[in-house]
JSON list of C-alpha atoms in Angstrom, two decimals:
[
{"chain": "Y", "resi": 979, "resn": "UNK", "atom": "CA", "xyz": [91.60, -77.00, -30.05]},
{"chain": "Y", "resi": 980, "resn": "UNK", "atom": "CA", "xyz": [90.21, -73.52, -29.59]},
{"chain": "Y", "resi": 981, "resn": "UNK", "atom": "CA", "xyz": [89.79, -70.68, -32.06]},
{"chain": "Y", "resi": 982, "resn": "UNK", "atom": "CA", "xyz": [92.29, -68.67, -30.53]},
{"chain": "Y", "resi": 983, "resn": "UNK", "atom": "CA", "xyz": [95.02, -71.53, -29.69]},
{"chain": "Y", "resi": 984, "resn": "UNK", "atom": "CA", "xyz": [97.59, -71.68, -33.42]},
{"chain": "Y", "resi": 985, "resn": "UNK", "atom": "CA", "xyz": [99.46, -74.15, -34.22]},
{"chain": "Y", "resi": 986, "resn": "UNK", "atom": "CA", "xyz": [103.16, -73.94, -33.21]},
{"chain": "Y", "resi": 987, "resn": "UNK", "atom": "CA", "xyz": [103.92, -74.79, -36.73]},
{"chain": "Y", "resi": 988, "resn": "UNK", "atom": "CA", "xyz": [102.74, -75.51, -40.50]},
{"chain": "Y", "resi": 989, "resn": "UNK", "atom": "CA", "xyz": [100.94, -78.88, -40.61]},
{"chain": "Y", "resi": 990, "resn": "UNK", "atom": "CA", "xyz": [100.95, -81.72, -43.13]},
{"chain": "Y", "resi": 991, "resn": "UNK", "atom": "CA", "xyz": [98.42, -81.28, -45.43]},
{"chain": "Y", "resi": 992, "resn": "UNK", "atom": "CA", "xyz": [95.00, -82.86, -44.47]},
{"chain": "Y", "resi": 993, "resn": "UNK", "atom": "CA", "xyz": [96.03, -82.85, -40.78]},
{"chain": "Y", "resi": 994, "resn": "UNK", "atom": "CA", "xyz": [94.06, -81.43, -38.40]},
{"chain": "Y", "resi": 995, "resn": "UNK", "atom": "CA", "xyz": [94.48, -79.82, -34.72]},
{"chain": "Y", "resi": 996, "resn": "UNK", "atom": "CA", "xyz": [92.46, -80.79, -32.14]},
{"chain": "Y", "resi": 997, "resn": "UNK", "atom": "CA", "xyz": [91.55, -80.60, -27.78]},
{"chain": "Y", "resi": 998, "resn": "UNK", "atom": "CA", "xyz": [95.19, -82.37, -26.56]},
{"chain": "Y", "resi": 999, "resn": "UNK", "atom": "CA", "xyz": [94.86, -84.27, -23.64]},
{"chain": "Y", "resi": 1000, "resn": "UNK", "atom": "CA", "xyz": [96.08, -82.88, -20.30]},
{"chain": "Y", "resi": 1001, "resn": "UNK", "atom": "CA", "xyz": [100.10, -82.74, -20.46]},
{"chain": "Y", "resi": 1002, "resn": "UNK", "atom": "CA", "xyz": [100.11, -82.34, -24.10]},
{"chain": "Y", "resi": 1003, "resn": "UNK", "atom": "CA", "xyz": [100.12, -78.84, -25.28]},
{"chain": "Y", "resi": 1004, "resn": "UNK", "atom": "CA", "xyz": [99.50, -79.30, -28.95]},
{"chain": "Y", "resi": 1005, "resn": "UNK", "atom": "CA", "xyz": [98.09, -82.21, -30.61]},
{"chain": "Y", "resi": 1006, "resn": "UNK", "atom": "CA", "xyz": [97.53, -82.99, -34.89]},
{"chain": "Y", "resi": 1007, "resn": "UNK", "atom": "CA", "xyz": [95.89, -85.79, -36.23]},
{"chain": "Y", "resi": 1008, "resn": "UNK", "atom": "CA", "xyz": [96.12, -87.17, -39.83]},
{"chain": "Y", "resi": 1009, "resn": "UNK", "atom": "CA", "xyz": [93.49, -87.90, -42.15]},
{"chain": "Y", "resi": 1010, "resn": "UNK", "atom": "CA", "xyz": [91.65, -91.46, -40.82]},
{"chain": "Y", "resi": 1011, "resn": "UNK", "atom": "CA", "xyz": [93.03, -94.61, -42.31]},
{"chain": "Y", "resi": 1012, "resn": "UNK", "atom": "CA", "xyz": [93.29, -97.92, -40.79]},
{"chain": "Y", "resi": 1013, "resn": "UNK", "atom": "CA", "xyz": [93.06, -98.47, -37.02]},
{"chain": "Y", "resi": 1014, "resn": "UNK", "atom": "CA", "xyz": [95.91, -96.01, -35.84]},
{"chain": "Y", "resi": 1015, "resn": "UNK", "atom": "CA", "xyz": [95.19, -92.46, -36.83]},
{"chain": "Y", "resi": 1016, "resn": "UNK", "atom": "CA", "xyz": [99.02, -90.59, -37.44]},
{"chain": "Y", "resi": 1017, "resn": "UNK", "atom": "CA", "xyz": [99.78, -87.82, -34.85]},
{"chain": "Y", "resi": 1018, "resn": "UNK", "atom": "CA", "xyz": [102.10, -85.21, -33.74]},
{"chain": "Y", "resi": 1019, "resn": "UNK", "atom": "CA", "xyz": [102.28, -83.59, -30.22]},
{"chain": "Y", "resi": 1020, "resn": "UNK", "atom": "CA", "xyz": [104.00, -81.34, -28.90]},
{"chain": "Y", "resi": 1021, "resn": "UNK", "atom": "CA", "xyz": [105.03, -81.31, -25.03]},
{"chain": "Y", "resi": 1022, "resn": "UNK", "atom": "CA", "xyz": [107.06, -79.03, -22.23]},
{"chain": "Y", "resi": 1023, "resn": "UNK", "atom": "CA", "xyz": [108.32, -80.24, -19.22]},
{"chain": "Y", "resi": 1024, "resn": "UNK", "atom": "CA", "xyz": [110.12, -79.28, -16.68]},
{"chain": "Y", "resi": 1025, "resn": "UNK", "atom": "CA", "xyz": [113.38, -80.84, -16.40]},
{"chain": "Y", "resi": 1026, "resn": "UNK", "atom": "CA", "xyz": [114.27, -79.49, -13.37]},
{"chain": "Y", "resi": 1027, "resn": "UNK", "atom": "CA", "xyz": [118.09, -79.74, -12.94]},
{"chain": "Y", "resi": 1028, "resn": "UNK", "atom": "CA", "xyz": [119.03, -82.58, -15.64]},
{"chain": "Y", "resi": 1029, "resn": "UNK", "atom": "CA", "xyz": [120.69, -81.32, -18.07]},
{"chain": "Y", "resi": 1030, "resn": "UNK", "atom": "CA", "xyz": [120.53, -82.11, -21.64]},
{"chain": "Y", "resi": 1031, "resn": "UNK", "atom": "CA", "xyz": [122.44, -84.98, -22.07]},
{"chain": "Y", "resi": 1032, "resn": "UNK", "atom": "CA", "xyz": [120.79, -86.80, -18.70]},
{"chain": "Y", "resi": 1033, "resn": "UNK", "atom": "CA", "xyz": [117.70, -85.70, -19.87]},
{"chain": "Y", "resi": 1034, "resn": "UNK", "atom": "CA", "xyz": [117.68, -87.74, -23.29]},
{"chain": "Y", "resi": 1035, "resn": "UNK", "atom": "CA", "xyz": [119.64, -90.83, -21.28]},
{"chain": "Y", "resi": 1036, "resn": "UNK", "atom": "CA", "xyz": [116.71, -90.70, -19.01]},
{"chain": "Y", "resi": 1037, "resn": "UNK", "atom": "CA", "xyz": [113.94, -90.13, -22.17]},
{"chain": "Y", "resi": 1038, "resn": "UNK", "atom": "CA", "xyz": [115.93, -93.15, -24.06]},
{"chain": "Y", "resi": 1039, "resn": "UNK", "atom": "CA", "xyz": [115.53, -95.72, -20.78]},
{"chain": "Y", "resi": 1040, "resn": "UNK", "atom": "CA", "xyz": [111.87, -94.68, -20.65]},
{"chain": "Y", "resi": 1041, "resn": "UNK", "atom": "CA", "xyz": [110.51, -95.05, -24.37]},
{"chain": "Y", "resi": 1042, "resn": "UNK", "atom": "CA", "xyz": [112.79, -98.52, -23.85]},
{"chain": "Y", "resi": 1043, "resn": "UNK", "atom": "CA", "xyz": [110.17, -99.23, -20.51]},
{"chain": "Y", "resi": 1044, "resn": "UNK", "atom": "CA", "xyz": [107.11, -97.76, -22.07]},
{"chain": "Y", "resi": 1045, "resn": "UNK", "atom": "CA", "xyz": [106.80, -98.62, -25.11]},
{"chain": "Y", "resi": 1046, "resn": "UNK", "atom": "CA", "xyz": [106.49, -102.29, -26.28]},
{"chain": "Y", "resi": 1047, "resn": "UNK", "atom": "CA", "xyz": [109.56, -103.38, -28.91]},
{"chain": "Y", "resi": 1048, "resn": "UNK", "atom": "CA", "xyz": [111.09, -99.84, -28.48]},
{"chain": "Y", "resi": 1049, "resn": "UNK", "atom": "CA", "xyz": [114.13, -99.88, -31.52]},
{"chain": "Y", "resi": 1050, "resn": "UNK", "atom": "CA", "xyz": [116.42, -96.78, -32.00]},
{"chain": "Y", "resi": 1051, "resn": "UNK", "atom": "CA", "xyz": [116.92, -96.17, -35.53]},
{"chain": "Y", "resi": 1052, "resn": "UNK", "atom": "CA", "xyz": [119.14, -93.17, -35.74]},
{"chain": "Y", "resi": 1053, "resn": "UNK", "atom": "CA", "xyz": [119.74, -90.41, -33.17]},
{"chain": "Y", "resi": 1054, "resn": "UNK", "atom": "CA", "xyz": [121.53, -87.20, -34.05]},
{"chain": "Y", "resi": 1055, "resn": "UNK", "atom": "CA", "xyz": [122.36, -83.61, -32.30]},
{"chain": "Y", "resi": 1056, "resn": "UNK", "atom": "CA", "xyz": [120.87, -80.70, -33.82]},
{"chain": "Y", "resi": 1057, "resn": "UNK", "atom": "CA", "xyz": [120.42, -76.95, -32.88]},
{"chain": "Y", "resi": 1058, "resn": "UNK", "atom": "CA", "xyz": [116.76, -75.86, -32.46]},
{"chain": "Y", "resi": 1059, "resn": "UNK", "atom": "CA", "xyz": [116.54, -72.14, -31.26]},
{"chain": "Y", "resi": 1060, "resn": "UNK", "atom": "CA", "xyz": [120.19, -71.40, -30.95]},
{"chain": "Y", "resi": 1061, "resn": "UNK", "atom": "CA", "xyz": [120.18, -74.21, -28.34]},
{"chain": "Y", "resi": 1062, "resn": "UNK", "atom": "CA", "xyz": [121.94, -77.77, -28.09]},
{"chain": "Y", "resi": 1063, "resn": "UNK", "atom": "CA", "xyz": [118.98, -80.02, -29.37]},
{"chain": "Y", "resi": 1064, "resn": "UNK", "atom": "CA", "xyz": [118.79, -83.60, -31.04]},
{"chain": "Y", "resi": 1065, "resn": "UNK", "atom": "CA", "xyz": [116.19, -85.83, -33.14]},
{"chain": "Y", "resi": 1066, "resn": "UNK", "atom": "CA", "xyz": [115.54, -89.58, -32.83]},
{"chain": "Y", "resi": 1067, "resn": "UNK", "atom": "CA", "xyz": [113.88, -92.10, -35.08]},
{"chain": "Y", "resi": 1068, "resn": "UNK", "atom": "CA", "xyz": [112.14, -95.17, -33.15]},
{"chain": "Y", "resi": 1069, "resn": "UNK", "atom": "CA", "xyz": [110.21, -97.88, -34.14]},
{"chain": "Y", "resi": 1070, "resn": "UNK", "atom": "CA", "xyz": [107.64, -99.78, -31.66]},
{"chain": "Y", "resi": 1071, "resn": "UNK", "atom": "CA", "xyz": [104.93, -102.21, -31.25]},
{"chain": "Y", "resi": 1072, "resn": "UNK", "atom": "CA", "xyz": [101.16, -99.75, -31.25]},
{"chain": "Y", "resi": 1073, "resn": "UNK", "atom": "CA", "xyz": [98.06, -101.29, -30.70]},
{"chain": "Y", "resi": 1074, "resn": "UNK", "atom": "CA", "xyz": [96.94, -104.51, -32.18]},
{"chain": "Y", "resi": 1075, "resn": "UNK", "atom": "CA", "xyz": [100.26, -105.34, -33.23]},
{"chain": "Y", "resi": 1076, "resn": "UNK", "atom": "CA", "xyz": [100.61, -102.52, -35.25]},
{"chain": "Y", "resi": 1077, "resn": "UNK", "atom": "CA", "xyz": [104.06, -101.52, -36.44]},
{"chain": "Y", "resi": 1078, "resn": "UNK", "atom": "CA", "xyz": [104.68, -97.81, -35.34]},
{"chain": "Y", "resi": 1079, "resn": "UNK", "atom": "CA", "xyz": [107.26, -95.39, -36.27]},
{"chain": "Y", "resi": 1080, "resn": "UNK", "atom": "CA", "xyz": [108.33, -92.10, -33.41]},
{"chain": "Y", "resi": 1081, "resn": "UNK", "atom": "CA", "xyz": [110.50, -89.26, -35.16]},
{"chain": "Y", "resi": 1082, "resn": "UNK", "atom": "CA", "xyz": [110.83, -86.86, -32.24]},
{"chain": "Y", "resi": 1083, "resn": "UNK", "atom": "CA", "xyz": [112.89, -83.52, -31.94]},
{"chain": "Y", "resi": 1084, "resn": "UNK", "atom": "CA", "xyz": [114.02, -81.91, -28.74]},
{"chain": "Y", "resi": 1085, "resn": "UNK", "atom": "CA", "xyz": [115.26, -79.36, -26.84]},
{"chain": "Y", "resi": 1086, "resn": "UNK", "atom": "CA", "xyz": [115.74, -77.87, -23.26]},
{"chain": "Y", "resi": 1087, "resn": "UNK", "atom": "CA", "xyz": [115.09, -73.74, -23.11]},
{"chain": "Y", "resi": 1088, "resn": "UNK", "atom": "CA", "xyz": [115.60, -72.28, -19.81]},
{"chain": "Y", "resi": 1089, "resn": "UNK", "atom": "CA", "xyz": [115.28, -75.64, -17.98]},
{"chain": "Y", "resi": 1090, "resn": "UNK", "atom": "CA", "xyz": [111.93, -76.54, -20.06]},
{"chain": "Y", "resi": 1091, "resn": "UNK", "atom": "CA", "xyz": [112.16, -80.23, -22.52]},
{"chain": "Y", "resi": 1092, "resn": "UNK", "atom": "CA", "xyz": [110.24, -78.94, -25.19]},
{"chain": "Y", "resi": 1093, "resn": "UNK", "atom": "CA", "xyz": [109.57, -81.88, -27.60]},
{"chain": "Y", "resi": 1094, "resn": "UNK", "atom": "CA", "xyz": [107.70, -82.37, -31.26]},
{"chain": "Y", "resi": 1095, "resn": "UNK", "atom": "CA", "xyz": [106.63, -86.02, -31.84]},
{"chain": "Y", "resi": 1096, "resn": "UNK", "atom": "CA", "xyz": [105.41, -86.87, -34.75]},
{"chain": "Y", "resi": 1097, "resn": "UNK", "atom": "CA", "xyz": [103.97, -90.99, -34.54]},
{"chain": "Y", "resi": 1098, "resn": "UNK", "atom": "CA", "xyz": [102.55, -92.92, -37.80]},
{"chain": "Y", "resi": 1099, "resn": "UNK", "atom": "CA", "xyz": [102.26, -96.54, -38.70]},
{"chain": "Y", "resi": 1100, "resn": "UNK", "atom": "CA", "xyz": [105.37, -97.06, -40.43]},
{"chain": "Y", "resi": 1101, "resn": "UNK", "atom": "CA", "xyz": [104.23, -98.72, -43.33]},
{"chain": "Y", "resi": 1102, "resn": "UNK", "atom": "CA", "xyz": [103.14, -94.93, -44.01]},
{"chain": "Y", "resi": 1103, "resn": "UNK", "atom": "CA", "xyz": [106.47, -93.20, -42.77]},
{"chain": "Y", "resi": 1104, "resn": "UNK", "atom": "CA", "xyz": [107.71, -93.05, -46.45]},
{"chain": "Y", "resi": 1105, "resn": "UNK", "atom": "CA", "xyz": [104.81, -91.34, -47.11]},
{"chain": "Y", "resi": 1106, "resn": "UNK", "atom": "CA", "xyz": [104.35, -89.06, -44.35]},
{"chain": "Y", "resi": 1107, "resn": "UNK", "atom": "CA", "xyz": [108.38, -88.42, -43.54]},
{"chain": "Y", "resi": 1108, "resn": "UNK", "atom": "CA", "xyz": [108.98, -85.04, -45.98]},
{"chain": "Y", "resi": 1109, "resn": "UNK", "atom": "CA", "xyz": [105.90, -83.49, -44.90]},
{"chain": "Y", "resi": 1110, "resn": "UNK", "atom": "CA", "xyz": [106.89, -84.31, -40.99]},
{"chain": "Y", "resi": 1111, "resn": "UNK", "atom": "CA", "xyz": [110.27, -83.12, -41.79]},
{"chain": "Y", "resi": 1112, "resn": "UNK", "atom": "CA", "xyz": [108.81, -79.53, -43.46]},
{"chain": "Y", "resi": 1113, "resn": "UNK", "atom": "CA", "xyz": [106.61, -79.62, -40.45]},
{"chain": "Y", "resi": 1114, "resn": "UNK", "atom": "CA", "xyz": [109.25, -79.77, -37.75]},
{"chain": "Y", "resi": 1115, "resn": "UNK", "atom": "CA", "xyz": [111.20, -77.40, -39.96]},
{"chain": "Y", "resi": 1116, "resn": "UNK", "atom": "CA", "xyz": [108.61, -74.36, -39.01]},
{"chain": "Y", "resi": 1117, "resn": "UNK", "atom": "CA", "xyz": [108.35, -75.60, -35.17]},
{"chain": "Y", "resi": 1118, "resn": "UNK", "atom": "CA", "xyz": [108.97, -73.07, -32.88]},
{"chain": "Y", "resi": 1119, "resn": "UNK", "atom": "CA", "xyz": [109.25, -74.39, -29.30]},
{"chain": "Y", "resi": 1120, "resn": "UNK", "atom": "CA", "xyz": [108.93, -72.02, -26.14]}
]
């Protein structure tokens, strides 16, 4: 990440920022441990003329085709911004058979899906979850 690119929001502690890869505007790692290394991003899309609802049916049928396993575990609306917004909690199969587990929140602004994803092996969500939680607490998406 460069100097002069901030985070959108107050990390866990021990996480750091780094380049994200194209499509991904902001990316965090966790500290190294074991062979999947923790991670939130943050993404904004277009969503052209979906509107919210279509847009999270659509979201929901991809994870389901994308990722291996995909298993809603709760999904609930929230307001992010003064706008209709939502968070999910997903578990899925990672690499090497690892068990992962996706907490996401999201929101359309102005026809933009702005998303925060935070994505750790979930024998670690207990320990990671409050500090993802404060972290999506001080996310500011636009």
């Amino acid at each position: 990440m460069s100097d002069t690119q901030a985070a959108p929001m107050t990390l866990p502690d021990g996480w750091e920022s780094v380049d994200p890869p194209e499509g991904v505007r902001f990316l965090a790692l966790a500290p190294e441990s074991g062979t999947f290394r923790a991670n939130i991003t943050v993404t904004a899309q277009t969503n052209g003329d979906l509107g919210f609802r279509d847009w999270q049916v659509g979201s929901e049928m991809a994870f389901a085709q994308m990722l291996p396993g995909y298993t809603p575990i709760d999904l609930e609306r929230l307001t992010i911004a003064g706008q209709e917004a939502g968070r999910r909690l997903a578990m899925y199969d990672g690499p090497g058979g690892s068990a992962l587990t996706m907490e996401q929140w999201f929101v359309a602004i102005d026809g933009v899906g702005h998303t925060l994803t935070a994505t750790v092996v979930t024998s670690d969500y207990a320990t990671w979850a409050a500090q993802i939680d404060a972290t999506a607490a001080t996310w500011s998406p636009a």
